[in-house]
Coordinates of C-alpha atoms in Angstrom, one line a residue:
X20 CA -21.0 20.3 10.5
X21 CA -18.1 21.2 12.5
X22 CA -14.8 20.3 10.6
X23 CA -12.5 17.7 12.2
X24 CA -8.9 18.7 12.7
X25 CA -6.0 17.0 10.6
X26 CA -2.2 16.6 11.2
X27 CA 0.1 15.3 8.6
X28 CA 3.3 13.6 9.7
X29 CA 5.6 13.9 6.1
X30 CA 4.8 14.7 2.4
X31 CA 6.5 17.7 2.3
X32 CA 7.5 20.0 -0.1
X33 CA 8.4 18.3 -3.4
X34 CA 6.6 15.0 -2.1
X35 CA 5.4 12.8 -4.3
X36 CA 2.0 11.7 -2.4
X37 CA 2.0 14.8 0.2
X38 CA -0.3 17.1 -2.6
X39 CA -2.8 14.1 -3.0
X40 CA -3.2 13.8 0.7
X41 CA -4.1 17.7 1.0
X42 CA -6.2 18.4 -1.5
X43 CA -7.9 14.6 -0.6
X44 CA -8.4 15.5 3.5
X45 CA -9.2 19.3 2.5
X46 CA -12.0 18.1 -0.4
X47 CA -15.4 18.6 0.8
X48 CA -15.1 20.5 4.4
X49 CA -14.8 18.3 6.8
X50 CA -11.4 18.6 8.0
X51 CA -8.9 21.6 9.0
X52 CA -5.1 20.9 8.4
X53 CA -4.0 22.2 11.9
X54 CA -0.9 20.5 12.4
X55 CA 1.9 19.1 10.7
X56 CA 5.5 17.5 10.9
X57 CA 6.2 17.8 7.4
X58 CA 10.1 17.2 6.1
X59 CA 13.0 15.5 8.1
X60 CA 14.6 18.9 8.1
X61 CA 13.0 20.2 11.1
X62 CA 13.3 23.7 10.1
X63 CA 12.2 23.8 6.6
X64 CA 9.6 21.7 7.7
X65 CA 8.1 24.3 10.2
X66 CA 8.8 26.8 7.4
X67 CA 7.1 24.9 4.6
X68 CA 3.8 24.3 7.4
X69 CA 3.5 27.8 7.9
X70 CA 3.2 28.7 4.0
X71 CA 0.4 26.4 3.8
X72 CA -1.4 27.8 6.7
X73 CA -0.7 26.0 9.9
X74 CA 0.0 28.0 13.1
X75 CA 3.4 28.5 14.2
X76 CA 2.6 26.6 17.2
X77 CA 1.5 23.6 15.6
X78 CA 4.5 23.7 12.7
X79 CA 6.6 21.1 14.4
X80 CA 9.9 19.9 13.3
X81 CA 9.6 16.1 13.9
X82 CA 7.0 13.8 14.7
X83 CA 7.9 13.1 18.5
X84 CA 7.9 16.9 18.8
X85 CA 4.5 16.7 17.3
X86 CA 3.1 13.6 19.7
X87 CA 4.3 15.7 22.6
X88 CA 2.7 18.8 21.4
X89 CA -1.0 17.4 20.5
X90 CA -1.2 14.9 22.8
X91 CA -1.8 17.3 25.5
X92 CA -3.8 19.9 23.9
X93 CA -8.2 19.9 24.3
X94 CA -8.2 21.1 20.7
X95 CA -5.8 18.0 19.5
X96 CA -6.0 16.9 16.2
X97 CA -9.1 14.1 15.3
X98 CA -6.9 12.3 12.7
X99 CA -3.0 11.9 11.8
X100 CA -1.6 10.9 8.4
X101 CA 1.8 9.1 8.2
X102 CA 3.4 9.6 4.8
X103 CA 6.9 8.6 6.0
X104 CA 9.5 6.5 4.2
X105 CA 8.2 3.1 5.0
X106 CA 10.6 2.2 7.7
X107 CA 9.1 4.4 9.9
X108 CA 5.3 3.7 9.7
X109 CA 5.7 1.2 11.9
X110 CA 6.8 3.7 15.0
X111 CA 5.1 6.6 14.7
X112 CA 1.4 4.8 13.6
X113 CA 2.4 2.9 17.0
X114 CA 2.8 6.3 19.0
X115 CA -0.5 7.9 18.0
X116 CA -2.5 4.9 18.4
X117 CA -1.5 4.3 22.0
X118 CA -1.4 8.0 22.6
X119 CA -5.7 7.7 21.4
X120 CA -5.1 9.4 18.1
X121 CA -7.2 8.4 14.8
X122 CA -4.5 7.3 12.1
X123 CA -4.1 6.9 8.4
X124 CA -1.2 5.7 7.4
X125 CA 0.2 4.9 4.0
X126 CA 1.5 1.4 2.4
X127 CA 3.1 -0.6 3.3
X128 CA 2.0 -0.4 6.7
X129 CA 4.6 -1.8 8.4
X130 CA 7.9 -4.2 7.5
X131 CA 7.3 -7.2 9.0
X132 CA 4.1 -9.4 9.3
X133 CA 4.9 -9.1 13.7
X134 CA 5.0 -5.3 13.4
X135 CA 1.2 -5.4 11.5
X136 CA -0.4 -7.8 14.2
X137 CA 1.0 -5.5 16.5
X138 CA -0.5 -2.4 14.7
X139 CA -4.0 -4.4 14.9
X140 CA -4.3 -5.2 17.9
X141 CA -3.0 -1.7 19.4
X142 CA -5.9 -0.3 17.4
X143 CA -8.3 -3.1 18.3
X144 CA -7.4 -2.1 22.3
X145 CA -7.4 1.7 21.9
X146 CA -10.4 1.6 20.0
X147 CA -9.1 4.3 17.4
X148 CA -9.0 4.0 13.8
X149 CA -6.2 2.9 12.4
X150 CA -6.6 2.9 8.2
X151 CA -4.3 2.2 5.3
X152 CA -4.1 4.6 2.1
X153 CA -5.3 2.0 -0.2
X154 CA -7.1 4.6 -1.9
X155 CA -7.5 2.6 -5.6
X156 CA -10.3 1.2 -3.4
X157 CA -12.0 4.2 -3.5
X158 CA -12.8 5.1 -7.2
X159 CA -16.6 4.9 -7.8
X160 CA -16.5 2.4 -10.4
X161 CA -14.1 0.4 -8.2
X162 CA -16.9 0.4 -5.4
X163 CA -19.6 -0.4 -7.9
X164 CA -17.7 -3.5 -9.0
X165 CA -17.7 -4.6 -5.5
X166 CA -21.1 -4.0 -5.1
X167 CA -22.0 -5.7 -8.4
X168 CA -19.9 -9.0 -6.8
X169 CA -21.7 -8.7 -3.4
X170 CA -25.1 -8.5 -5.2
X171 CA -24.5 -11.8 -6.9
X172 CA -24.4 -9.7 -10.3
X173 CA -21.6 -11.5 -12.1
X174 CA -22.0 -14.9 -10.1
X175 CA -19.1 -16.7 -8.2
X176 CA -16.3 -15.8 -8.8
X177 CA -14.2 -17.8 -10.8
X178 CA -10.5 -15.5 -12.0
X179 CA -9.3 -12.8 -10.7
X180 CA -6.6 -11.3 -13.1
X181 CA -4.5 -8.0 -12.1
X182 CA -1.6 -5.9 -13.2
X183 CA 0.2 -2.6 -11.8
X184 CA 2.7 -2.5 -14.5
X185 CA 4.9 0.8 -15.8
X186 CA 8.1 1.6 -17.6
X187 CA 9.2 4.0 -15.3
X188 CA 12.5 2.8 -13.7
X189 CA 13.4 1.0 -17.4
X190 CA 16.3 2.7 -17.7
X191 CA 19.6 1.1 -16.7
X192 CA 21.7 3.6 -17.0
X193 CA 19.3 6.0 -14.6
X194 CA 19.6 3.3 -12.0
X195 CA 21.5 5.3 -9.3
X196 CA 19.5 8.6 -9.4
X197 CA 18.1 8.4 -5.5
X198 CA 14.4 8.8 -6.1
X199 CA 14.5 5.4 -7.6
X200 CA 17.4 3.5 -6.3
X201 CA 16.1 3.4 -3.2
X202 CA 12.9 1.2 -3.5
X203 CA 15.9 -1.7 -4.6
X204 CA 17.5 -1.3 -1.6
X205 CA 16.8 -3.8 1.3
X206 CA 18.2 -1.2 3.7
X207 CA 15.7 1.3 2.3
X208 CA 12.7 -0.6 1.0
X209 CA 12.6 -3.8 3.2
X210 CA 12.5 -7.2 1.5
X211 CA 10.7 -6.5 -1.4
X212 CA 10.9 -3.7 -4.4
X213 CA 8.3 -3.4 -7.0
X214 CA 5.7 -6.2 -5.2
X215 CA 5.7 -4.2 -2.1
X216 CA 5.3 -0.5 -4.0
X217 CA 2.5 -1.6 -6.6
X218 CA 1.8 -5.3 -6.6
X219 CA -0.1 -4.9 -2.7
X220 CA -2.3 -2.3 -4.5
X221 CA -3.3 -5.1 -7.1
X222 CA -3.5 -7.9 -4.7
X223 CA -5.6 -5.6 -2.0
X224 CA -7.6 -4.6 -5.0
X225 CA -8.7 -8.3 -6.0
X226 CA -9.5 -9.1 -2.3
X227 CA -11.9 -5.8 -2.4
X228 CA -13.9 -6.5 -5.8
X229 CA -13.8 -10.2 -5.3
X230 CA -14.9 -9.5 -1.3
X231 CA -12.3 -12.4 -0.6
X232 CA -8.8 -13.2 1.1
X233 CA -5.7 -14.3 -0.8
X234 CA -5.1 -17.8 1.1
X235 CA -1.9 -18.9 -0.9
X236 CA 0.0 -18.0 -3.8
X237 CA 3.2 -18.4 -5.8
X238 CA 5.9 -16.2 -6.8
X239 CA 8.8 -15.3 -9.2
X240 CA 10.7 -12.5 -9.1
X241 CA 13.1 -11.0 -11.4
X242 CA 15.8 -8.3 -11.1
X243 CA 15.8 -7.4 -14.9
X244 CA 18.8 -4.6 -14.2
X245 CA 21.6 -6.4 -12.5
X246 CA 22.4 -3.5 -10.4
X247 CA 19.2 -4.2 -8.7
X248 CA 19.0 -6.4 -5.3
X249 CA 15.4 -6.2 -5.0
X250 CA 13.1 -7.3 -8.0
X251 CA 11.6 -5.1 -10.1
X252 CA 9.0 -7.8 -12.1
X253 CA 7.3 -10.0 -10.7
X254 CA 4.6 -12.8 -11.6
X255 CA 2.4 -14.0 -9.0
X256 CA -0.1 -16.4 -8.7
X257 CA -2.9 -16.8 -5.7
X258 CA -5.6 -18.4 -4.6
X259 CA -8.6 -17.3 -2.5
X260 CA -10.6 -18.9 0.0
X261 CA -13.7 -18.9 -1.5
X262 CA -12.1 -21.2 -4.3
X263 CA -10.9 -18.3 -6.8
X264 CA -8.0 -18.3 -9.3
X265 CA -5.8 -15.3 -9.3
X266 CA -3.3 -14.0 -11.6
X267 CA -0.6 -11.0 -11.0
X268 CA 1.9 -9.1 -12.3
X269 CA 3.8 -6.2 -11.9
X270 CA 7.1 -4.4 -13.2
X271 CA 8.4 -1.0 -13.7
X272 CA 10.9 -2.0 -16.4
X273 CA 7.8 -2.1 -18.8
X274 CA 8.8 0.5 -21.0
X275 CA 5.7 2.0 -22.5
X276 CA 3.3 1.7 -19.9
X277 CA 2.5 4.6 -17.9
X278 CA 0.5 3.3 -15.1
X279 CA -0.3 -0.1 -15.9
X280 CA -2.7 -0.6 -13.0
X281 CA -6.2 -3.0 -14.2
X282 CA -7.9 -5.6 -12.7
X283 CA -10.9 -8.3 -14.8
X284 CA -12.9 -10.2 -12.4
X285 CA -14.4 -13.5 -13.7
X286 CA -17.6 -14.9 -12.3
X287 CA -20.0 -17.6 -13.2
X288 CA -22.3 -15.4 -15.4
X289 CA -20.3 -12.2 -16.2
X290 CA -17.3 -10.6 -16.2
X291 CA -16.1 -7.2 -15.0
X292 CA -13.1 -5.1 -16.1
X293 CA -11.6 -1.2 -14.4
X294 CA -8.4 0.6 -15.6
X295 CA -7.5 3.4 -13.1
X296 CA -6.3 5.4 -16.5
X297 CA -9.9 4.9 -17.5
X298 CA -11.6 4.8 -14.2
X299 CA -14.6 6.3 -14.7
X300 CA -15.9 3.3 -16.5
X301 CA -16.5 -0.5 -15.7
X302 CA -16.6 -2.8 -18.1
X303 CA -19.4 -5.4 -17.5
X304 CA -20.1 -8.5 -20.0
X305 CA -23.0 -11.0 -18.6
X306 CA -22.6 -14.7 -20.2
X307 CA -24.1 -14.4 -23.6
X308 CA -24.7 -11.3 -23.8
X309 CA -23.0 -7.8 -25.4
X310 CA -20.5 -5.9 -23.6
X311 CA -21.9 -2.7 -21.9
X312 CA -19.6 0.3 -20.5
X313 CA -21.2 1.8 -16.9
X314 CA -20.7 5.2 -16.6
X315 CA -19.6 6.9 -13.2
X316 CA -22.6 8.9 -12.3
X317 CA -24.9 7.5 -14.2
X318 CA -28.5 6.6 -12.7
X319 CA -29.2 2.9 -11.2
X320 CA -25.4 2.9 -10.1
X321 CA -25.4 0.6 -6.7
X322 CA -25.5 3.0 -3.3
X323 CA -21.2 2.9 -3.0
X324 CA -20.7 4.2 -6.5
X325 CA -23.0 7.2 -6.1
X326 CA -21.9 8.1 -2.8
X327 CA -18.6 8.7 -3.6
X328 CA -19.3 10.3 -7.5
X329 CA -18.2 13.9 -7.2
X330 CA -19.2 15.4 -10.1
X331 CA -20.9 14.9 -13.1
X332 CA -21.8 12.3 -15.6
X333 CA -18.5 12.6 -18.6
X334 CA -16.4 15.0 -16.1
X335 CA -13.2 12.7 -15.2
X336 CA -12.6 11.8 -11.7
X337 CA -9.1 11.2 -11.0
X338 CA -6.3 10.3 -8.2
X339 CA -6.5 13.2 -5.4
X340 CA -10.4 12.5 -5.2
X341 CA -9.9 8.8 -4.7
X342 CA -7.7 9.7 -1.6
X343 CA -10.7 11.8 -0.8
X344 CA -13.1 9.4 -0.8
X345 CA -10.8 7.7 1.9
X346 CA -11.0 10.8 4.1
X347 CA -15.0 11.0 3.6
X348 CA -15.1 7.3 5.0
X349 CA -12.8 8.5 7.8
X350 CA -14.6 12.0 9.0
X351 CA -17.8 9.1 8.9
X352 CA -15.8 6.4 10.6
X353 CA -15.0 9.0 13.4
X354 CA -18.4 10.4 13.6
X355 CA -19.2 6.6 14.5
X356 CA -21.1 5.9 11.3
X357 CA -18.6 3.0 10.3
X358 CA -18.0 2.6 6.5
X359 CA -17.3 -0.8 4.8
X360 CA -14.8 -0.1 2.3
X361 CA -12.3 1.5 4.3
X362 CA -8.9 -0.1 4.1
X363 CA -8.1 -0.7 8.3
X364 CA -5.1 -2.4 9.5
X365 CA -6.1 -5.7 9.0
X366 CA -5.9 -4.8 5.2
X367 CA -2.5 -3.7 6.0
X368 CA -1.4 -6.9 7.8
X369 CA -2.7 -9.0 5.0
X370 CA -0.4 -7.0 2.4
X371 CA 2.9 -7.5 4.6
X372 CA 2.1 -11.2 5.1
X373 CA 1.2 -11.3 1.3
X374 CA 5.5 -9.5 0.7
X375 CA 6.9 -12.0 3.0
X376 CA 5.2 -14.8 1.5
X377 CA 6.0 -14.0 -2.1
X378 CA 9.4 -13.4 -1.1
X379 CA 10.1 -16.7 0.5
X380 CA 8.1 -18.6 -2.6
X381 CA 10.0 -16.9 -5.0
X382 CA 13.4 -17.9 -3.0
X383 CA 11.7 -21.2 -2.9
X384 CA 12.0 -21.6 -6.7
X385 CA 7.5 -20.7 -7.0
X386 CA 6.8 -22.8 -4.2
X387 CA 2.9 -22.2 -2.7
X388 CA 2.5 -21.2 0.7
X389 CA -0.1 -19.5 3.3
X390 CA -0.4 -16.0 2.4
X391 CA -2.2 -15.4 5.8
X392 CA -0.6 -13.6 8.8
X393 CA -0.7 -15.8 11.6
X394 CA -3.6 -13.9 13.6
X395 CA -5.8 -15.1 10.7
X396 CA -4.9 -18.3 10.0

């Protein structure tokens, strides 16, 4: 199999998400890091490039230097991951796209809901891929719940309820160290603080296992630490189109959590419950009868589940091979044999429209309104 070639446009040294994407895109073959634009200091980021293998020639310092240089070359790069601070997703995803260049870009996709339609539809006309790093999708167990829904396994579904909770920006008096004040700063982090950073995650997540679409919702937010312009809990409450209930919250003043991210679906004859800090089990109940605990890579699993199992049955799965379960469905999805469960633009566009929506209800003292962006109205 000849190994695709991978560019990554941020997630330097010291990054946060960079390590994920690199061991994720590097997993199982099938692509070569071969270029990067990797710090907003042009020359550390050529420097840091280098160390981890990439030629001096394809080390760039920023990403229009790195556009200019690929875009032109027969050897270009198959796929470009954008792990910029989110204000600038928006550009640069825009730039590849037209320029014909696969994309994965992380969340939030964009700022606004017009920047997202945008984003579609540029990928719609290039015919490239553009996908979103919702990579919580991507567990096994995540993709057998889906299946298990799809399959009629739990019934209709009835309640969806979700949480991405943590304790980790608790502390008041650490408010104004920069690696966290910035996600509750509108010039930084857009309209939204801890809904947009976690809370799309648990909302894209009930879509997936439920295989529906948030269709309204209401919202309250709360800034717990006054400092705070942008909240940092928030309740939210949705409904789907298919006739589900749905229940959300999320916070990172909830001291004592460390990750906080569940989700229980609800159906008609069963119930199904995943923890990504236990995620290589699903928790299935069917209506009058005991509760049973599915093992990742266990036999009978449904086709998604054992597809993306790496190793084996009792040996934990964890975070970096979620995201590279993403980039298996992207080497497919560019080798033309498409893959269902990849998060795509659209995903993205839903999320933003989801922010602006929960922002204005929660403004609007819990008011319900259309979650939908426009386009899918």
């Amino acid at each position: 199999m000849t190994k695709l070639k991978w560019g990554m446009i941020g997630g330097g040294e010291g990054s946060q998400i960079g390590p994920a994407h690199r061991m994720g895109a590097l997993a199982d073959g099938r692509f070569d890091f071969t270029a990067g634009a990797l710090d907003h200091r042009p020359d550390v980021g050529r420097e840091y490039a280098q160390r981890l293998g990439i030629a001096a020639d394809r080390a760039y310092g920023d990403w229009t230097e790195m556009l200019a240089g690929e875009r032109g070359r027969e050897d270009r790069i198959d796929l470009v991951t954008v792990a910029t601070p989110n204000a600038t997703h928006f550009e640069i995803t825009k730039a590849f796209l037209e320029a014909g260049f696969n994309v994965l870009c992380e969340k939030p996709m964009t700022m606004t809901v017009e920047e997202g339609e945008e984003i579609v539809k540029i990928a719609e006309k290039s015919g490239k891929i553009c996908a979103v790093n919702y990579c919580y999708s991507a567990y096994p167990m995540v993709r057998q719940a889906r299946a298990m829904v799809r399959a009629g396994e739990i019934g209709k579904v009835r309640l969806v309820v979700t949480s991405f909770s943590h304790g980790h920006h608790g502390d008041a008096t650490d408010a104004d160290n920069p690696r966290v004040r910035w996600r509750y700063d509108p010039a930084m982090a857009g309209v939204s603080g801890q809904f947009a950073d976690c809370g799309i995650h648990a909302l894209h997540m009930a879509g997936f296992i439920a295989d529906d679409e948030v269709e309204t919702l209401s919202a309250d937010f709360a800034s717990t630490i006054p400092s705070r312009e942008l909240e940092d809990d928030a309740m939210v409450n949705f409904r789907m189109s298919n006739g589900a209930v749905g229940r959300l919250w999320t916070s990172s003043v909830a001291i004592g959590r460390q990750h906080g991210f569940d989700i229980q679906v609800f159906g008609e004859t069963g119930g199904l419950r995943w923890a990504s800090e236990q995620p290589n089990q699903l928790i299935y109940t069917p209506v009058g009868g005991r509760t049973q605990i599915i093992e990742k890579g266990e036999g009978g699993l449904h086709e998604e589940a054992q597809r993306l199992s790496r190793v084996a049955i009792a040996h934990p799965e964890g975070f970096p091979l979620a995201v590279a379960n993403i980039y298996c469905d992207l080497a497919d999805a560019i080798a033309g044999e498409a893959r269902d469960g990849l998060p795509n633009a659209a995903d993205g566009v839903r999320s933003m429209a989801a922010v602006h929506t929960a922002v204005a209800s929660a403004k609007g003292g819990g008011a319900w309104m259309d979650a939908r962006p426009p386009m899918f109205r």
